[in-house]
Short mmCIF file of C-alpha atoms and ligand atoms in Angstrom, two decimals:
data_model
loop_
_atom_site.label_atom_id
_atom_site.label_comp_id
_atom_site.label_asym_id
_atom_site.label_seq_id
_atom_site.Cartn_x
_atom_site.Cartn_y
_atom_site.Cartn_z
CA MET A 1 4.87 18.80 6.99
CA ASN A 2 7.31 17.65 3.74
CA ILE A 3 4.49 15.59 1.76
CA SER A 4 6.44 13.28 -0.08
CA GLN A 5 7.10 13.46 -4.12
CA ARG A 6 5.84 9.91 -4.52
CA ALA A 7 2.91 11.00 -2.49
CA ARG A 8 2.41 13.98 -5.74
CA GLN A 9 3.45 11.45 -8.09
CA VAL A 10 0.42 8.77 -7.10
CA SER A 11 -2.84 9.71 -9.36
CA PRO A 12 -6.25 9.51 -7.83
CA PHE A 13 -8.40 6.24 -8.46
CA TYR A 14 -10.99 7.97 -10.49
CA VAL A 15 -13.58 5.27 -10.32
CA MET A 16 -13.76 5.51 -6.45
CA GLU A 17 -13.91 9.50 -6.91
CA LEU A 18 -16.45 9.40 -9.00
CA LEU A 19 -18.08 6.47 -6.59
CA GLU A 20 -17.66 8.69 -4.08
CA LYS A 21 -19.47 11.94 -5.66
CA ALA A 22 -21.92 9.39 -6.98
CA ARG A 23 -22.77 8.68 -3.32
CA GLU A 24 -22.87 11.85 -2.39
CA LEU A 25 -25.72 12.61 -4.78
CA GLU A 26 -27.37 9.74 -3.86
CA ALA A 27 -27.26 11.00 -0.21
CA GLN A 28 -28.89 14.15 -1.80
CA GLY A 29 -31.94 11.91 -3.14
CA LYS A 30 -30.75 11.56 -6.84
CA SER A 31 -30.71 8.61 -8.52
CA ILE A 32 -27.55 6.98 -10.29
CA ILE A 33 -27.12 3.99 -12.42
CA HIS A 34 -23.78 2.73 -11.02
CA MET A 35 -21.57 1.55 -13.76
CA GLU A 36 -18.01 2.67 -12.64
CA VAL A 37 -17.22 0.14 -10.14
CA GLY A 38 -15.30 -3.05 -10.65
CA GLU A 39 -17.40 -4.87 -7.89
CA PRO A 40 -19.92 -7.93 -8.15
CA GLY A 41 -22.98 -7.24 -7.36
CA PHE A 42 -23.33 -10.30 -5.88
CA GLU A 43 -23.26 -11.52 -2.29
CA THR A 44 -20.55 -14.53 -1.78
CA PRO A 45 -22.25 -17.26 -1.55
CA LEU A 46 -23.70 -18.51 1.22
CA PRO A 47 -21.55 -21.89 2.00
CA VAL A 48 -18.30 -19.76 2.04
CA LYS A 49 -19.93 -17.26 4.81
CA GLU A 50 -21.23 -20.01 6.54
CA GLU A 51 -17.32 -21.62 6.31
CA ALA A 52 -16.35 -18.21 8.44
CA VAL A 53 -18.93 -18.31 10.83
CA CYS A 54 -17.71 -21.69 11.69
CA ALA A 55 -14.11 -21.01 11.50
CA ALA A 56 -14.67 -17.94 13.87
CA LYS A 57 -16.51 -19.94 16.20
CA ASP A 58 -13.76 -22.50 16.17
CA GLY A 59 -11.55 -19.88 17.50
CA LYS A 60 -9.46 -19.77 14.17
CA THR A 61 -8.82 -15.95 14.83
CA PHE A 62 -5.36 -15.58 15.44
CA TYR A 63 -2.56 -14.88 12.63
CA THR A 64 -1.73 -17.41 10.24
CA HIS A 65 1.31 -18.74 8.77
CA SER A 66 2.87 -15.79 6.31
CA LEU A 67 2.42 -17.81 3.42
CA GLY A 68 -1.20 -18.55 3.84
CA ILE A 69 -2.81 -21.75 5.81
CA PRO A 70 -1.68 -25.07 4.34
CA GLU A 71 -4.88 -26.47 3.95
CA LEU A 72 -5.63 -23.81 1.17
CA ARG A 73 -2.55 -23.93 -0.57
CA SER A 74 -3.28 -27.07 -1.45
CA ALA A 75 -6.51 -26.20 -2.45
CA ILE A 76 -5.58 -23.64 -4.58
CA SER A 77 -2.67 -26.26 -6.09
CA ARG A 78 -5.93 -28.62 -6.59
CA HIS A 79 -7.64 -26.18 -8.06
CA TYR A 80 -5.22 -25.98 -10.63
CA ARG A 81 -4.87 -29.50 -11.61
CA ASP A 82 -8.68 -29.68 -11.85
CA LEU A 83 -9.67 -26.44 -13.48
CA HIS A 84 -6.44 -25.73 -15.79
CA LYS A 85 -4.71 -29.12 -15.99
CA VAL A 86 -1.43 -27.88 -14.59
CA ASP A 87 0.30 -29.32 -11.73
CA VAL A 88 1.41 -26.34 -9.40
CA PRO A 89 3.05 -27.39 -5.81
CA PRO A 90 1.49 -25.93 -3.09
CA GLU A 91 4.57 -24.78 -2.19
CA ARG A 92 4.90 -22.48 -4.85
CA VAL A 93 1.38 -20.99 -4.20
CA ILE A 94 1.53 -17.71 -1.94
CA VAL A 95 -1.52 -16.74 -0.63
CA THR A 96 -1.54 -12.98 -0.02
CA ASN A 97 -3.89 -9.91 1.28
CA GLY A 98 -5.90 -9.55 -1.78
CA SER A 99 -4.42 -9.78 -5.01
CA SER A 100 -3.55 -6.24 -4.51
CA GLY A 101 -0.95 -7.15 -1.92
CA ALA A 102 0.57 -9.81 -4.29
CA PHE A 103 1.75 -7.08 -6.19
CA VAL A 104 3.07 -5.00 -3.34
CA LEU A 105 5.26 -7.98 -2.13
CA LEU A 106 6.25 -8.84 -5.97
CA PHE A 107 7.44 -5.21 -6.72
CA ALA A 108 9.37 -5.51 -2.89
CA ALA A 109 11.17 -8.54 -3.88
CA LEU A 110 11.65 -7.57 -7.95
CA LEU A 111 12.27 -3.95 -8.79
CA GLU A 112 14.07 -0.99 -7.26
CA ARG A 113 15.75 2.16 -8.75
CA GLY A 114 17.21 1.34 -12.09
CA ARG A 115 15.17 -1.45 -12.47
CA THR A 116 11.75 -1.29 -15.13
CA LEU A 117 8.20 -2.07 -15.09
CA ALA A 118 6.26 -2.48 -18.28
CA ILE A 119 2.65 -2.06 -17.98
CA PRO A 120 -0.17 -1.78 -20.70
CA ASP A 121 -2.12 1.21 -21.56
CA PRO A 122 -4.80 1.47 -21.25
CA GLY A 123 -4.18 -0.76 -18.33
CA TYR A 124 -5.13 -1.47 -14.39
CA PRO A 125 -4.12 1.92 -12.75
CA CYS A 126 -2.81 0.47 -9.42
CA TYR A 127 0.43 -1.30 -11.08
CA ARG A 128 1.54 1.98 -11.93
CA ASN A 129 0.99 3.43 -8.37
CA ILE A 130 2.20 0.59 -6.21
CA ALA A 131 5.06 0.45 -8.35
CA LEU A 132 5.91 4.37 -7.28
CA LEU A 133 6.41 2.96 -3.93
CA VAL A 134 9.84 0.96 -5.03
CA ASP A 135 11.03 3.82 -7.28
CA CYS A 136 11.38 1.80 -10.52
CA GLY A 137 10.83 3.14 -13.73
CA ILE A 138 7.93 2.60 -15.22
CA LEU A 139 7.31 1.93 -19.17
CA SER A 140 4.06 2.49 -20.41
CA ILE A 141 2.80 0.36 -23.60
CA PRO A 142 0.16 1.47 -25.90
CA VAL A 143 -2.00 -0.70 -27.19
CA THR A 144 -4.98 -0.49 -29.67
CA ASP A 145 -7.57 -2.54 -30.96
CA GLU A 146 -5.01 -3.02 -33.97
CA THR A 147 -3.59 -5.74 -31.69
CA GLY A 148 -7.06 -6.77 -29.76
CA TYR A 149 -5.73 -4.47 -27.03
CA GLU A 150 -3.17 -7.27 -26.63
CA ILE A 151 0.67 -6.45 -26.03
CA THR A 152 2.55 -8.59 -28.72
CA ALA A 153 6.05 -9.37 -28.54
CA ALA A 154 6.42 -6.90 -31.61
CA HIS A 155 5.69 -4.14 -28.96
CA LEU A 156 8.94 -5.55 -26.94
CA ASP A 157 10.94 -5.82 -29.93
CA ARG A 158 10.23 -2.02 -30.83
CA LEU A 159 11.19 -1.12 -27.16
CA ASP A 160 14.93 0.28 -26.94
CA THR A 161 14.50 -0.33 -22.56
CA PHE A 162 15.62 -3.09 -20.99
CA VAL A 163 12.18 -4.68 -19.21
CA ASP A 164 12.73 -6.41 -15.90
CA LEU A 165 9.07 -6.95 -15.18
CA LEU A 166 6.18 -6.89 -17.57
CA ILE A 167 2.52 -7.51 -16.41
CA VAL A 168 -0.29 -8.13 -18.27
CA THR A 169 -3.83 -8.60 -17.43
CA ASN A 170 -5.56 -11.56 -18.77
CA PRO A 171 -8.32 -11.15 -19.37
CA SER A 172 -8.02 -7.55 -19.27
CA ASN A 173 -9.22 -4.62 -17.16
CA PRO A 174 -10.34 -2.10 -19.24
CA THR A 175 -10.53 -3.76 -22.33
CA GLY A 176 -11.99 -7.22 -21.46
CA THR A 177 -9.50 -8.80 -23.85
CA VAL A 178 -8.54 -12.62 -23.27
CA TYR A 179 -4.90 -13.04 -24.74
CA ARG A 180 -4.21 -15.62 -27.05
CA TYR A 181 -2.18 -18.18 -25.19
CA GLY A 182 0.66 -18.28 -28.13
CA THR A 183 0.74 -14.09 -27.66
CA LEU A 184 1.71 -15.04 -23.82
CA GLU A 185 4.30 -17.74 -24.83
CA LYS A 186 6.12 -15.46 -27.35
CA LEU A 187 6.26 -12.82 -24.36
CA HIS A 188 7.79 -15.09 -22.39
CA ASP A 189 10.13 -16.28 -24.47
CA ARG A 190 10.98 -12.78 -25.74
CA LEU A 191 11.43 -11.54 -21.77
CA CYS A 192 13.18 -14.52 -20.64
CA GLY A 193 15.67 -14.50 -23.46
CA LEU A 194 16.56 -11.03 -21.88
CA GLY A 195 16.40 -12.15 -17.80
CA GLY A 196 12.92 -10.37 -17.54
CA THR A 197 10.21 -12.14 -16.13
CA LEU A 198 6.39 -11.97 -17.29
CA ILE A 199 3.63 -11.44 -14.59
CA VAL A 200 0.26 -12.61 -15.89
CA ASP A 201 -2.54 -11.06 -13.67
CA GLU A 202 -5.78 -13.73 -14.07
CA ILE A 203 -7.73 -12.02 -11.77
CA TYR A 204 -10.87 -12.43 -14.37
CA SER A 205 -10.05 -15.69 -15.39
CA GLU A 206 -13.33 -17.53 -14.28
CA LEU A 207 -15.14 -14.83 -16.27
CA VAL A 208 -14.67 -15.40 -19.99
CA TYR A 209 -17.40 -15.75 -22.59
CA ASN A 210 -17.71 -17.85 -25.67
CA THR A 211 -13.92 -18.58 -25.32
CA GLY A 212 -11.60 -20.76 -23.27
CA PHE A 213 -8.92 -19.81 -20.80
CA ARG A 214 -5.91 -21.15 -20.28
CA SER A 215 -3.53 -20.38 -17.18
CA SER A 216 0.01 -18.76 -18.29
CA ALA A 217 1.05 -21.27 -15.19
CA ALA A 218 1.28 -24.08 -17.72
CA ILE A 219 3.70 -22.13 -19.82
CA SER A 220 6.47 -21.91 -18.01
CA GLU A 221 7.74 -22.12 -13.80
CA ASN A 222 9.12 -18.95 -14.22
CA ILE A 223 6.03 -16.76 -15.08
CA ILE A 224 4.39 -15.51 -11.77
CA VAL A 225 0.34 -15.97 -12.04
CA VAL A 226 -1.40 -13.34 -9.85
CA ASN A 227 -5.08 -14.26 -8.86
CA GLY A 228 -7.88 -13.83 -6.38
CA PHE A 229 -11.06 -14.63 -4.81
CA SER A 230 -12.76 -10.63 -5.42
CA LYS A 231 -14.08 -11.41 -8.52
CA ALA A 232 -15.33 -14.46 -9.70
CA TYR A 233 -16.14 -15.43 -6.16
CA ALA A 234 -17.70 -12.20 -5.19
CA MET A 235 -15.63 -12.11 -2.15
CA THR A 236 -14.19 -8.46 -2.64
CA GLY A 237 -14.39 -7.31 0.86
CA TRP A 238 -12.73 -10.35 2.31
CA ARG A 239 -9.36 -9.39 1.18
CA LEU A 240 -7.45 -12.59 -0.35
CA GLY A 241 -5.68 -13.43 -3.17
CA TRP A 242 -2.70 -15.74 -4.34
CA MET A 243 -0.10 -15.85 -6.45
CA ILE A 244 2.61 -18.76 -8.33
CA VAL A 245 5.63 -18.07 -7.96
CA PRO A 246 9.11 -19.85 -9.16
CA GLY A 247 10.65 -21.49 -6.16
CA GLU A 248 13.54 -19.50 -5.87
CA LEU A 249 11.26 -16.01 -5.02
CA VAL A 250 9.17 -17.96 -2.37
CA ARG A 251 11.83 -16.75 0.39
CA PRO A 252 12.71 -13.24 -0.78
CA VAL A 253 8.61 -12.40 -0.85
CA GLN A 254 7.83 -14.36 2.30
CA LYS A 255 10.19 -11.71 4.17
CA PHE A 256 8.28 -8.78 3.00
CA ALA A 257 5.18 -10.55 3.72
CA GLN A 258 5.71 -11.58 7.30
CA ASN A 259 7.00 -7.71 7.58
CA LEU A 260 4.31 -5.72 5.75
CA PHE A 261 1.39 -8.23 6.27
CA ILE A 262 2.32 -10.78 9.16
CA SER A 263 -0.26 -13.02 7.78
CA PRO A 264 -3.27 -12.90 4.94
CA PRO A 265 -6.80 -12.77 7.32
CA SER A 266 -7.56 -15.87 8.98
CA LEU A 267 -10.85 -16.13 8.78
CA SER A 268 -10.93 -15.33 4.49
CA GLN A 269 -8.55 -17.88 4.47
CA TYR A 270 -10.49 -20.89 5.84
CA ALA A 271 -13.97 -19.98 3.87
CA ALA A 272 -11.74 -19.36 1.03
CA ILE A 273 -11.18 -23.11 1.05
CA SER A 274 -14.90 -23.61 0.22
CA ALA A 275 -15.30 -21.02 -2.17
CA LEU A 276 -13.05 -22.88 -4.72
CA ASP A 277 -15.82 -25.74 -4.87
CA GLN A 278 -18.43 -23.38 -5.77
CA ARG A 279 -18.56 -24.09 -9.31
CA ASP A 280 -22.24 -23.70 -9.82
CA ALA A 281 -22.56 -20.17 -8.21
CA VAL A 282 -19.48 -19.19 -10.14
CA GLU A 283 -21.08 -20.58 -13.55
CA HIS A 284 -24.29 -18.97 -12.66
CA MET A 285 -22.52 -15.33 -11.72
CA ARG A 286 -20.54 -15.98 -15.24
CA ARG A 287 -23.66 -16.67 -17.19
CA LEU A 288 -25.24 -13.31 -15.86
CA TYR A 289 -22.36 -11.15 -16.79
CA GLN A 290 -22.29 -12.49 -20.38
CA GLU A 291 -26.15 -11.70 -20.43
CA ARG A 292 -25.38 -7.92 -19.54
CA ARG A 293 -22.00 -8.09 -21.80
CA ASP A 294 -24.68 -9.33 -24.93
CA PHE A 295 -26.99 -6.77 -24.01
CA LEU A 296 -24.87 -3.77 -23.52
CA VAL A 297 -22.25 -4.15 -26.40
CA PRO A 298 -24.71 -3.55 -29.18
CA ARG A 299 -26.86 -0.99 -27.16
CA LEU A 300 -23.56 1.16 -26.68
CA LYS A 301 -22.95 0.99 -30.28
CA SER A 302 -26.50 2.26 -31.47
CA LEU A 303 -25.81 4.74 -28.74
CA GLY A 304 -22.76 6.07 -30.35
CA PHE A 305 -19.96 4.92 -28.95
CA SER A 306 -17.32 2.83 -30.76
CA VAL A 307 -16.34 -0.80 -29.53
CA PRO A 308 -13.81 -1.72 -31.91
CA VAL A 309 -13.22 -5.30 -30.14
CA ASN A 310 -15.78 -7.65 -28.75
CA PRO A 311 -14.76 -7.93 -24.77
CA SER A 312 -14.06 -11.44 -24.00
CA GLY A 313 -13.54 -11.34 -20.35
CA ALA A 314 -13.94 -9.85 -16.93
CA PHE A 315 -17.11 -7.73 -16.94
CA TYR A 316 -16.11 -4.16 -18.70
CA VAL A 317 -16.49 -2.44 -21.86
CA TYR A 318 -13.76 0.33 -22.85
CA ALA A 319 -16.04 2.33 -25.40
CA GLY A 320 -14.65 5.34 -27.52
CA ILE A 321 -16.41 8.79 -27.33
CA GLU A 322 -14.69 10.15 -30.50
CA ARG A 323 -17.89 10.76 -31.50
CA PHE A 324 -18.85 13.07 -29.00
CA ASP A 325 -16.31 15.66 -29.38
CA ILE A 326 -15.39 15.40 -25.50
CA ASP A 327 -13.23 14.84 -23.11
CA SER A 328 -13.86 11.43 -21.22
CA MET A 329 -13.29 13.70 -18.11
CA ASP A 330 -16.07 16.35 -18.83
CA PHE A 331 -18.03 13.31 -20.54
CA VAL A 332 -17.88 11.41 -17.10
CA ASN A 333 -18.80 14.18 -14.62
CA ARG A 334 -21.96 15.64 -17.12
CA ALA A 335 -23.24 11.83 -17.05
CA LEU A 336 -22.77 11.90 -13.39
CA LEU A 337 -24.50 15.39 -13.13
CA GLU A 338 -26.88 15.29 -16.18
CA ALA A 339 -27.84 11.61 -16.52
CA GLY A 340 -27.47 10.28 -13.21
CA VAL A 341 -25.07 7.50 -14.84
CA ALA A 342 -22.01 6.71 -12.98
CA ILE A 343 -18.99 5.64 -15.80
CA THR A 344 -15.15 5.78 -15.37
CA PRO A 345 -13.18 8.16 -17.68
CA GLY A 346 -10.38 6.53 -19.74
CA TYR A 347 -7.75 8.29 -17.48
CA ASP A 348 -7.77 5.72 -14.80
CA PHE A 349 -6.27 3.49 -17.35
CA GLY A 350 -3.26 5.64 -18.73
CA SER A 351 -2.60 8.53 -20.74
CA PHE A 352 -3.01 7.14 -24.06
CA GLY A 353 -6.59 7.47 -25.70
CA ALA A 354 -7.55 8.22 -21.88
CA GLY A 355 -9.04 11.51 -23.29
CA SER A 356 -11.36 9.64 -26.20
CA HIS A 357 -12.35 6.68 -23.72
CA VAL A 358 -14.82 5.66 -21.12
CA ARG A 359 -14.89 2.11 -19.23
CA PHE A 360 -18.43 0.86 -18.49
CA SER A 361 -18.62 -1.94 -15.52
CA TYR A 362 -21.31 -4.42 -16.29
CA ALA A 363 -21.19 -5.77 -12.74
CA ASN A 364 -24.80 -4.39 -12.16
CA THR A 365 -27.57 -6.17 -12.32
CA LEU A 366 -29.00 -6.43 -16.30
CA GLU A 367 -32.46 -3.81 -15.41
CA ASN A 368 -30.19 -1.35 -14.13
CA ILE A 369 -27.98 -1.72 -16.92
CA LYS A 370 -30.96 -1.13 -19.29
CA GLU A 371 -31.83 1.65 -17.56
CA GLY A 372 -28.79 3.31 -17.58
CA CYS A 373 -28.48 2.93 -21.46
CA GLU A 374 -32.20 4.55 -21.50
CA ARG A 375 -30.78 7.71 -19.61
CA LEU A 376 -27.66 7.86 -21.81
CA GLY A 377 -29.90 7.65 -24.58
CA ARG A 378 -32.00 10.55 -23.50
CA TRP A 379 -28.94 12.54 -22.61
CA LEU A 380 -26.66 12.18 -25.51
CA PRO A 381 -28.70 14.27 -27.95
CA ALA A 382 -28.62 17.29 -25.77
CA LEU A 383 -24.48 16.96 -25.56
CA CYS A 384 -24.26 16.23 -29.28
CA LYS A 385 -26.09 19.61 -29.84
C1 PLP B 1 -6.81 -6.22 -13.05
C2 PLP B 1 -6.95 -6.19 -11.61
N1 PLP B 1 -6.40 -6.62 -10.86
C3 PLP B 1 -6.20 -6.57 -9.80
C4 PLP B 1 -7.26 -5.98 -8.63
C5 PLP B 1 -7.16 -6.03 -7.20
O1 PLP B 1 -8.17 -7.31 -6.69
P1 PLP B 1 -7.81 -7.38 -5.08
O2 PLP B 1 -9.53 -6.93 -4.85
O3 PLP B 1 -7.82 -9.12 -5.17
O4 PLP B 1 -7.25 -6.47 -4.51
C6 PLP B 1 -8.17 -5.55 -9.41
C7 PLP B 1 -9.63 -4.95 -9.12
O5 PLP B 1 -10.43 -3.91 -9.66
C8 PLP B 1 -8.23 -5.65 -10.76
O6 PLP B 1 -9.10 -4.89 -11.61
#
């Protein structure tokens, strides 16, 4: 069998490997505190589940329009008007199979051999691995705490490669950075001036703490905004996302959507219309995440981790382990086996700073997070000996 070059290049999703190992240990009776996965521990709000049941009973079990049902596209358009004060016509909203599906469609429509995608390092790993499918150039832009982990226009000025597409994640996975609006405006100006395009992944946009959030959809109709129901609405398994694209991109994306996915999942779409109305449930979850972050960040610092920039969005802490003088892969493997705490190694997010950083997810209960920190507190002195 001839395994493709691409299959050799694609990197494992370490967080999933860690999770699988952790589950094996649990099956053997070991107790593990999960701080690796970026999945809300909350169940989907009840009214959303009820809508899905109604839709199933009403026989809404068929393929839908490839761009999403009109009611949901209109509801997303209203959501932008009400929450973000931006007018986005439903015609520019495309419903996708998770936000992951949006990246597949965008890269298929916009990238090919000879074009370049720029991504942040540290950054969300799937961008790179999805882009491998279309054979484009991939350029990692290392970001540090000096810019609060933002990619800035100065980063672009220093590049000697033309960038066709740049993705930024706002708020960021893994650093929790919420971009300054001015930074995004400048990135768009720089890229646009040269014929490139900015994609902003706003999947964590409703999970921000002590700060406001402005959607990049307001900056320009030429910016592509990707979002989804997985995180803020606790709907990871429903596999539903959306994107806002310039009008001229709708048809090219639609042709790929028809062929690759046929349609987004039907029941999920009917249910998602009501998800957007669950403001109290989303706010309740957001407050709990904030409480966990407020506990976790100082606690990690007191344990010897470095957290130079306070994360103000998403549910992650990107922490330096320089103090422990150990590679992050060894660190997380030993933390799992010796302390019973699952954490993600920096290697999931790129290569820059990968060995000296780990990511903690606080999408777990405060009680479990406290227990995880207790365990680390008992284990770390042995590691440092
Ligand atoms: C930054 C970022 N974008 C996209 C996704 C994918 O989300 P979805 O479930 O909508 O495919 C994730 C999931 O962890 C993420 O962290």
